[in-house]
mmCIF file of C-alpha atoms in Angstrom:
data_model
loop_
_atom_site.group_PDB
_atom_site.id
_atom_site.type_symbol
_atom_site.label_atom_id
_atom_site.label_comp_id
_atom_site.label_asym_id
_atom_site.label_seq_id
_atom_site.Cartn_x
_atom_site.Cartn_y
_atom_site.Cartn_z
ATOM 1 C CA LEU A 1 -2.177 10.790 -5.131
ATOM 2 C CA ALA A 2 1.141 8.812 -5.391
ATOM 3 C CA LYS A 3 0.237 8.947 -9.221
ATOM 4 C CA ALA A 4 -0.394 12.691 -9.314
ATOM 5 C CA VAL A 5 2.953 13.028 -7.732
ATOM 6 C CA HIS A 6 4.619 10.761 -10.201
ATOM 7 C CA ASP A 7 2.946 12.709 -12.922
ATOM 8 C CA LEU A 8 5.034 15.610 -11.804
ATOM 9 C CA GLY A 9 8.217 14.187 -11.233
ATOM 10 C CA THR A 10 9.518 12.299 -7.933
ATOM 11 C CA GLN A 11 8.894 15.400 -5.870
ATOM 12 C CA CYS A 12 6.791 18.432 -6.225
ATOM 13 C CA ASP A 13 5.726 21.358 -4.012
ATOM 14 C CA TRP A 14 2.302 21.552 -1.967
ATOM 15 C CA ALA A 15 0.875 24.132 -4.608
ATOM 16 C CA GLN A 16 2.070 22.034 -7.803
ATOM 17 C CA LEU A 17 0.272 18.957 -6.130
ATOM 18 C CA GLY A 18 -2.867 21.255 -4.991
ATOM 19 C CA ALA A 19 -3.195 22.318 -8.427
ATOM 20 C CA LYS A 20 -3.109 18.858 -10.360
ATOM 21 C CA LEU A 21 -5.605 17.558 -7.850
ATOM 22 C CA ASP A 22 -7.969 20.709 -8.278
ATOM 23 C CA MET A 23 -7.611 21.116 -4.436
ATOM 24 C CA ALA A 24 -6.480 23.888 -2.139
ATOM 25 C CA ALA A 25 -3.107 22.998 -0.791
ATOM 26 C CA ASP A 26 -3.944 24.697 2.434
ATOM 27 C CA GLY A 27 -6.905 22.876 2.874
ATOM 28 C CA GLY A 28 -7.818 20.343 5.295
ATOM 29 C CA GLY A 29 -8.997 17.825 2.544
ATOM 30 C CA PHE A 30 -5.484 18.067 0.883
ATOM 31 C CA ARG A 31 -3.931 17.597 3.955
ATOM 32 C CA GLN A 32 -5.665 14.512 4.718
ATOM 33 C CA ARG A 33 -4.988 12.910 1.705
ATOM 34 C CA LEU A 34 -1.326 13.760 2.391
ATOM 35 C CA MET A 35 -1.256 12.243 5.581
ATOM 36 C CA ALA A 36 -2.977 9.214 4.391
ATOM 37 C CA ALA A 37 -0.471 8.515 1.586
ATOM 38 C CA LYS A 38 2.140 8.737 3.849
ATOM 39 C CA THR A 39 0.522 6.427 6.197
ATOM 40 C CA PHE A 40 0.363 3.954 3.265
ATOM 41 C CA GLY A 41 4.032 4.526 2.847
ATOM 42 C CA LEU A 42 3.592 6.232 -0.585
ATOM 43 C CA ILE A 43 5.129 9.823 0.067
ATOM 44 C CA THR A 44 7.187 11.796 2.647
ATOM 45 C CA TYR A 45 6.485 15.355 3.151
ATOM 46 C CA THR A 46 8.131 18.428 4.560
ATOM 47 C CA SER A 47 6.399 21.737 5.488
ATOM 48 C CA ARG A 48 6.163 22.391 1.692
ATOM 49 C CA GLN A 49 7.685 19.378 -0.342
ATOM 50 C CA ILE A 50 6.189 16.164 -1.169
ATOM 51 C CA VAL A 51 8.724 13.390 -2.117
ATOM 52 C CA LEU A 52 7.460 9.879 -3.676
ATOM 53 C CA THR A 53 8.942 7.036 -2.127
ATOM 54 C CA PRO A 54 10.129 4.256 -4.068
ATOM 55 C CA LEU A 55 6.708 2.154 -2.857
ATOM 56 C CA GLY A 56 5.152 5.092 -4.176
ATOM 57 C CA ALA A 57 6.790 4.874 -7.721
ATOM 58 C CA GLN A 58 6.017 1.117 -7.378
ATOM 59 C CA ILE A 59 2.199 1.973 -7.113
ATOM 60 C CA SER A 60 2.446 4.184 -10.248
ATOM 61 C CA ASP A 61 3.677 1.523 -12.518
ATOM 62 C CA PRO A 62 1.017 -0.700 -13.744
ATOM 63 C CA ASP A 63 3.034 -3.925 -13.810
ATOM 64 C CA GLN A 64 3.814 -3.387 -10.141
ATOM 65 C CA VAL A 65 0.654 -1.931 -8.822
ATOM 66 C CA ALA A 66 -0.812 -5.192 -7.217
ATOM 67 C CA ALA A 67 2.106 -6.033 -5.120
ATOM 68 C CA ALA A 68 2.474 -2.515 -4.115
ATOM 69 C CA LYS A 69 -0.964 -2.313 -3.183
ATOM 70 C CA VAL A 70 -0.677 -5.197 -0.938
ATOM 71 C CA GLU A 71 2.694 -3.603 0.604
ATOM 72 C CA ALA A 72 0.732 -0.206 1.236
ATOM 73 C CA PHE A 73 -2.117 -2.083 2.881
ATOM 74 C CA LEU A 74 0.092 -3.818 5.406
ATOM 75 C CA ASN A 75 2.493 -0.586 6.099
ATOM 76 C CA VAL A 76 -0.795 0.742 7.936
ATOM 77 C CA PRO A 77 0.061 -0.520 11.404
ATOM 78 C CA LEU A 78 -3.998 -1.073 12.327
ATOM 79 C CA TYR A 79 -4.279 -2.934 9.304
ATOM 80 C CA LYS A 80 -1.135 -5.237 9.675
ATOM 81 C CA ALA A 81 -2.391 -6.218 13.132
ATOM 82 C CA VAL A 82 -5.802 -7.008 12.081
ATOM 83 C CA TYR A 83 -4.474 -9.065 9.131
ATOM 84 C CA GLU A 84 -2.128 -10.883 11.649
ATOM 85 C CA GLN A 85 -4.868 -11.386 13.862
ATOM 86 C CA PHE A 86 -7.205 -13.074 11.296
ATOM 87 C CA ARG A 87 -4.988 -14.448 8.727
ATOM 88 C CA ASN A 88 -5.622 -17.951 9.228
ATOM 89 C CA GLY A 89 -9.411 -17.673 9.679
ATOM 90 C CA THR A 90 -12.599 -16.022 8.932
ATOM 91 C CA LEU A 91 -13.077 -12.156 9.639
ATOM 92 C CA PRO A 92 -15.937 -11.448 12.201
ATOM 93 C CA GLY A 93 -18.946 -9.733 11.257
ATOM 94 C CA ALA A 94 -18.821 -5.902 11.364
ATOM 95 C CA ASP A 95 -19.327 -5.715 15.343
ATOM 96 C CA GLY A 96 -16.811 -8.449 16.105
ATOM 97 C CA LEU A 97 -14.270 -6.534 13.621
ATOM 98 C CA GLU A 98 -15.081 -3.368 15.405
ATOM 99 C CA ASN A 99 -14.309 -4.977 19.095
ATOM 100 C CA ALA A 100 -11.351 -6.291 17.628
ATOM 101 C CA MET A 101 -10.099 -2.723 16.252
ATOM 102 C CA VAL A 102 -10.937 -1.358 20.010
ATOM 103 C CA GLY A 103 -8.763 -4.090 21.430
ATOM 104 C CA LEU A 104 -5.959 -3.058 18.922
ATOM 105 C CA GLY A 105 -6.368 0.441 20.261
ATOM 106 C CA VAL A 106 -9.048 2.385 18.219
ATOM 107 C CA PRO A 107 -11.428 4.359 20.045
ATOM 108 C CA ALA A 108 -14.714 2.779 20.643
ATOM 109 C CA LYS A 109 -16.400 5.795 19.026
ATOM 110 C CA GLN A 110 -14.174 5.639 15.787
ATOM 111 C CA SER A 111 -14.410 1.641 15.437
ATOM 112 C CA ASP A 112 -17.071 1.940 12.740
ATOM 113 C CA LYS A 113 -15.103 4.619 10.619
ATOM 114 C CA ALA A 114 -12.097 2.572 11.135
ATOM 115 C CA ARG A 115 -13.584 -0.744 9.965
ATOM 116 C CA GLN A 116 -15.238 1.158 6.814
ATOM 117 C CA ALA A 117 -11.601 2.538 6.179
ATOM 118 C CA PHE A 118 -10.136 -0.925 6.544
ATOM 119 C CA GLN A 119 -12.583 -2.687 4.366
ATOM 120 C CA ARG A 120 -12.191 -0.375 1.677
ATOM 121 C CA SER A 121 -8.520 -0.465 1.547
ATOM 122 C CA ALA A 122 -8.599 -4.369 1.952
ATOM 123 C CA THR A 123 -10.789 -4.491 -1.152
ATOM 124 C CA GLU A 124 -8.320 -1.989 -2.861
ATOM 125 C CA ALA A 125 -5.152 -4.011 -2.097
ATOM 126 C CA GLY A 126 -7.234 -7.329 -3.317
ATOM 127 C CA PHE A 127 -7.191 -8.795 -0.111
ATOM 128 C CA PHE A 128 -11.295 -9.973 -0.186
ATOM 129 C CA GLY A 129 -10.445 -12.075 -3.334
ATOM 130 C CA TYR A 130 -12.254 -15.110 -1.572
ATOM 131 C CA GLY A 131 -15.114 -13.269 -0.158
ATOM 132 C CA PRO A 132 -15.471 -10.330 2.622
ATOM 133 C CA ASN A 133 -14.934 -12.417 5.340
ATOM 134 C CA ARG A 134 -11.508 -14.107 4.324
ATOM 135 C CA LEU A 135 -8.550 -11.704 4.622
ATOM 136 C CA VAL A 136 -6.301 -13.069 1.989
ATOM 137 C CA PRO A 137 -3.240 -11.497 0.172
ATOM 138 C CA PRO A 138 -3.973 -11.744 -3.739
ATOM 139 C CA THR A 139 -1.493 -13.824 -5.707
ATOM 140 C CA ILE A 140 0.674 -11.330 -7.425
ATOM 141 C CA LYS A 141 1.956 -11.965 -11.014
ATOM 142 C CA PRO A 142 5.875 -12.404 -10.594
ATOM 143 C CA LEU A 143 8.001 -9.970 -12.700
ATOM 144 C CA LYS A 144 9.612 -11.048 -15.870
ATOM 145 C CA LYS A 145 13.278 -11.827 -15.763
ATOM 146 C CA ALA A 146 13.835 -8.915 -18.046
ATOM 147 C CA ASP A 147 11.917 -6.863 -15.533
ATOM 148 C CA ILE A 148 14.025 -7.645 -12.318
ATOM 149 C CA PRO A 149 16.945 -4.881 -12.101
ATOM 150 C CA PRO A 150 20.296 -6.793 -12.072
ATOM 151 C CA PHE A 151 21.240 -6.315 -8.454
ATOM 152 C CA GLN A 152 18.145 -8.714 -7.673
ATOM 153 C CA ASP A 153 19.612 -11.432 -10.118
ATOM 154 C CA ASP A 154 22.736 -12.281 -8.405
ATOM 155 C CA GLY A 155 21.621 -15.527 -7.073
ATOM 156 C CA ASP A 156 20.346 -16.630 -10.659
ATOM 157 C CA LYS A 157 23.853 -15.197 -12.055
ATOM 158 C CA GLN A 158 25.976 -17.137 -9.475
ATOM 159 C CA GLU A 159 24.153 -20.249 -10.600
ATOM 160 C CA ARG A 160 25.023 -20.150 -14.071
ATOM 161 C CA LYS A 161 28.729 -19.439 -12.973
ATOM 162 C CA GLY A 162 28.677 -22.599 -10.869
ATOM 163 C CA GLY A 163 27.811 -24.871 -13.857
ATOM 164 C CA HIS A 164 24.241 -25.512 -12.809
ATOM 165 C CA GLY A 165 22.783 -23.485 -16.321
ATOM 166 C CA GLY A 166 19.390 -23.723 -17.532
ATOM 167 C CA ASP A 167 16.151 -22.477 -16.157
ATOM 168 C CA ARG A 168 15.323 -23.166 -12.657
#
């Protein structure tokens, strides 16, 4: 969805995005996709306008997509809570993970769907690179210096001014 908004510019109206996605802009499936993209921090929207967030723009950039997926995954409060709970160990099996989610506030009748959505999202974000029972953030390739905007490079410039010179 973020890539579709990006293709239309930084913002669009619901009808434009619905047409781009070949979906009815007033349909339930379209609204679910909007809500999910908002939960991941990729868009904001009003009654008829959709705006791409900086993270949404980042996830549309092939050079930044991996880091953006990690950030988007951790923007979901449930996913961040599960990550924090199991970050230094192994994930329990399906039943144990569902029970942990119930402990975090997921209704018991929805725990299987929540677990499945969590596992799909974790896979998409690269958190299962060491196996489906290890929730580990992927290694992100750093941007080259030329790709870093000048305002983020102030520390390096100050180092050079201070006479330290050379590469770090």
